[in-house]
Amino acid sequence: MSIANYRILFGIYSFSILAVSSVSGESFPDVGFYNLDKLFHFIEYSLLGYFAVKSVRNPTWRWIPVISIYGILFAGLDELWQSFIPGRCSSQFDVLADISGTLFGSVLTVWIIRRND
């Protein structure tokens, strides 16, 4: 897949995260998986890290700080946005799970790319 396609997917995925964050808390079914919330955040943002790495030309370790800063800012924006949505609340622990996921996804992707070169 081309870098241009990954950039489009990165944008759509980023927008999708904010779209899901816009859904009222009462709209989500009560499935009782409260302990898995942080795991879902981690996985969601690991994918964001993956798309971020695949969106750049010549992905190297030098991109990790830039992608991490994006992840920090985007996670903060996402949690701030959620604080305005009825039935949703923001959490600094969600932000930490988001940042960890972004870092994990981007590092793993760069490592795999570099290993295969």
mmCIF file of C-alpha atoms in Angstrom:
data_model
loop_
_atom_site.group_PDB
_atom_site.id
_atom_site.type_symbol
_atom_site.label_atom_id
_atom_site.label_comp_id
_atom_site.label_asym_id
_atom_site.label_seq_id
_atom_site.Cartn_x
_atom_site.Cartn_y
_atom_site.Cartn_z
ATOM 1 C CA MET A 1 0.000 0.000 0.000
ATOM 2 C CA SER A 2 1.284 3.481 -0.791
ATOM 3 C CA ILE A 3 2.252 6.136 1.750
ATOM 4 C CA ALA A 4 -0.585 8.320 0.454
ATOM 5 C CA ASN A 5 -3.090 5.576 1.292
ATOM 6 C CA TYR A 6 -1.618 5.170 4.776
ATOM 7 C CA ARG A 7 -1.885 8.928 5.295
ATOM 8 C CA ILE A 8 -5.560 8.792 4.362
ATOM 9 C CA LEU A 9 -6.087 5.855 6.731
ATOM 10 C CA PHE A 10 -4.202 7.718 9.466
ATOM 11 C CA GLY A 11 -6.507 10.718 9.064
ATOM 12 C CA ILE A 12 -9.652 8.601 8.941
ATOM 13 C CA TYR A 13 -8.539 6.599 11.977
ATOM 14 C CA SER A 14 -7.726 9.758 13.960
ATOM 15 C CA PHE A 15 -11.123 11.190 13.082
ATOM 16 C CA SER A 16 -12.785 7.898 14.006
ATOM 17 C CA ILE A 17 -11.244 7.991 17.480
ATOM 18 C CA LEU A 18 -12.758 11.428 18.058
ATOM 19 C CA ALA A 19 -16.074 10.304 16.556
ATOM 20 C CA VAL A 20 -16.338 7.386 18.972
ATOM 21 C CA SER A 21 -15.359 9.712 21.823
ATOM 22 C CA SER A 22 -18.327 11.873 20.831
ATOM 23 C CA VAL A 23 -20.858 9.138 21.545
ATOM 24 C CA SER A 24 -22.799 9.626 24.759
ATOM 25 C CA GLY A 25 -21.873 7.307 27.599
ATOM 26 C CA GLU A 26 -25.464 6.129 27.871
ATOM 27 C CA SER A 27 -25.291 4.829 24.294
ATOM 28 C CA PHE A 28 -22.739 2.157 25.157
ATOM 29 C CA PRO A 29 -24.068 -1.181 26.365
ATOM 30 C CA ASP A 30 -23.145 -2.248 29.880
ATOM 31 C CA VAL A 31 -21.000 -5.316 29.235
ATOM 32 C CA GLY A 32 -19.158 -5.293 32.557
ATOM 33 C CA PHE A 33 -15.639 -5.107 31.140
ATOM 34 C CA TYR A 34 -14.562 -2.053 33.119
ATOM 35 C CA ASN A 35 -11.144 -3.525 33.847
ATOM 36 C CA LEU A 36 -10.439 -3.915 30.125
ATOM 37 C CA ASP A 37 -10.961 -0.207 29.390
ATOM 38 C CA LYS A 38 -7.243 0.591 29.556
ATOM 39 C CA LEU A 39 -6.429 -2.385 27.334
ATOM 40 C CA PHE A 40 -8.871 -1.088 24.708
ATOM 41 C CA HIS A 41 -7.236 2.352 24.899
ATOM 42 C CA PHE A 42 -3.796 0.747 24.506
ATOM 43 C CA ILE A 43 -4.833 -1.268 21.446
ATOM 44 C CA GLU A 44 -6.692 1.667 19.873
ATOM 45 C CA TYR A 45 -3.649 3.923 20.118
ATOM 46 C CA SER A 46 -1.210 1.154 19.118
ATOM 47 C CA LEU A 47 -3.032 1.156 15.792
ATOM 48 C CA LEU A 48 -2.675 4.933 15.667
ATOM 49 C CA GLY A 49 1.090 4.533 16.172
ATOM 50 C CA TYR A 50 1.187 1.934 13.400
ATOM 51 C CA PHE A 51 -0.637 4.196 10.940
ATOM 52 C CA ALA A 52 1.580 7.131 11.919
ATOM 53 C CA VAL A 53 4.772 5.208 11.122
ATOM 54 C CA LYS A 54 3.405 3.839 7.874
ATOM 55 C CA SER A 55 2.455 7.414 6.864
ATOM 56 C CA VAL A 56 6.024 8.714 6.705
ATOM 57 C CA ARG A 57 8.724 8.266 4.106
ATOM 58 C CA ASN A 58 11.706 6.259 5.300
ATOM 59 C CA PRO A 59 10.404 5.405 8.783
ATOM 60 C CA THR A 60 13.364 5.355 11.161
ATOM 61 C CA TRP A 61 13.844 5.641 14.917
ATOM 62 C CA ARG A 62 14.056 9.427 14.519
ATOM 63 C CA TRP A 63 10.311 9.524 13.886
ATOM 64 C CA ILE A 64 9.443 8.004 17.276
ATOM 65 C CA PRO A 65 9.726 11.294 19.255
ATOM 66 C CA VAL A 66 7.586 13.141 16.693
ATOM 67 C CA ILE A 67 4.941 10.421 16.691
ATOM 68 C CA SER A 68 5.057 10.306 20.500
ATOM 69 C CA ILE A 69 4.429 14.043 20.731
ATOM 70 C CA TYR A 70 1.477 13.639 18.369
ATOM 71 C CA GLY A 71 0.197 10.778 20.530
ATOM 72 C CA ILE A 72 0.496 12.859 23.707
ATOM 73 C CA LEU A 73 -1.300 15.840 22.189
ATOM 74 C CA PHE A 74 -3.980 13.749 20.496
ATOM 75 C CA ALA A 75 -4.649 11.674 23.635
ATOM 76 C CA GLY A 76 -4.987 14.871 25.656
ATOM 77 C CA LEU A 77 -7.357 16.350 23.076
ATOM 78 C CA ASP A 78 -9.387 13.138 23.009
ATOM 79 C CA GLU A 79 -9.798 13.065 26.792
ATOM 80 C CA LEU A 80 -10.565 16.789 26.932
ATOM 81 C CA TRP A 81 -13.196 16.293 24.227
ATOM 82 C CA GLN A 82 -14.748 13.400 26.180
ATOM 83 C CA SER A 83 -15.124 15.582 29.262
ATOM 84 C CA PHE A 84 -17.753 17.623 27.370
ATOM 85 C CA ILE A 85 -19.787 14.587 26.261
ATOM 86 C CA PRO A 86 -22.738 13.600 28.499
ATOM 87 C CA GLY A 87 -22.146 10.337 30.320
ATOM 88 C CA ARG A 88 -18.421 10.305 29.495
ATOM 89 C CA CYS A 89 -15.527 11.246 31.710
ATOM 90 C CA SER A 90 -11.875 11.867 31.051
ATOM 91 C CA SER A 91 -9.085 10.151 32.909
ATOM 92 C CA GLN A 92 -5.373 10.711 33.179
ATOM 93 C CA PHE A 93 -5.013 6.916 33.236
ATOM 94 C CA ASP A 94 -6.709 6.722 29.842
ATOM 95 C CA VAL A 95 -4.177 9.266 28.569
ATOM 96 C CA LEU A 96 -1.324 7.128 29.922
ATOM 97 C CA ALA A 97 -2.766 4.029 28.219
ATOM 98 C CA ASP A 98 -3.150 6.030 24.982
ATOM 99 C CA ILE A 99 0.425 7.336 25.091
ATOM 100 C CA SER A 100 1.780 3.879 25.932
ATOM 101 C CA GLY A 101 -0.159 2.391 23.036
ATOM 102 C CA THR A 102 1.090 5.000 20.586
ATOM 103 C CA LEU A 103 4.673 4.425 21.682
ATOM 104 C CA PHE A 104 4.310 0.643 21.533
ATOM 105 C CA GLY A 105 2.645 0.637 18.104
ATOM 106 C CA SER A 106 5.141 3.022 16.564
ATOM 107 C CA VAL A 107 8.233 1.345 18.063
ATOM 108 C CA LEU A 108 7.038 -2.121 17.061
ATOM 109 C CA THR A 109 6.281 -0.970 13.518
ATOM 110 C CA VAL A 110 9.662 0.732 13.065
ATOM 111 C CA TRP A 111 11.413 -2.306 14.557
ATOM 112 C CA ILE A 112 9.652 -4.658 12.119
ATOM 113 C CA ILE A 113 10.381 -2.376 9.145
ATOM 114 C CA ARG A 114 14.054 -1.982 10.098
ATOM 115 C CA ARG A 115 14.417 -5.719 10.745
ATOM 116 C CA ASN A 116 13.033 -6.544 7.303
ATOM 117 C CA ASP A 117 15.346 -4.116 5.461
#
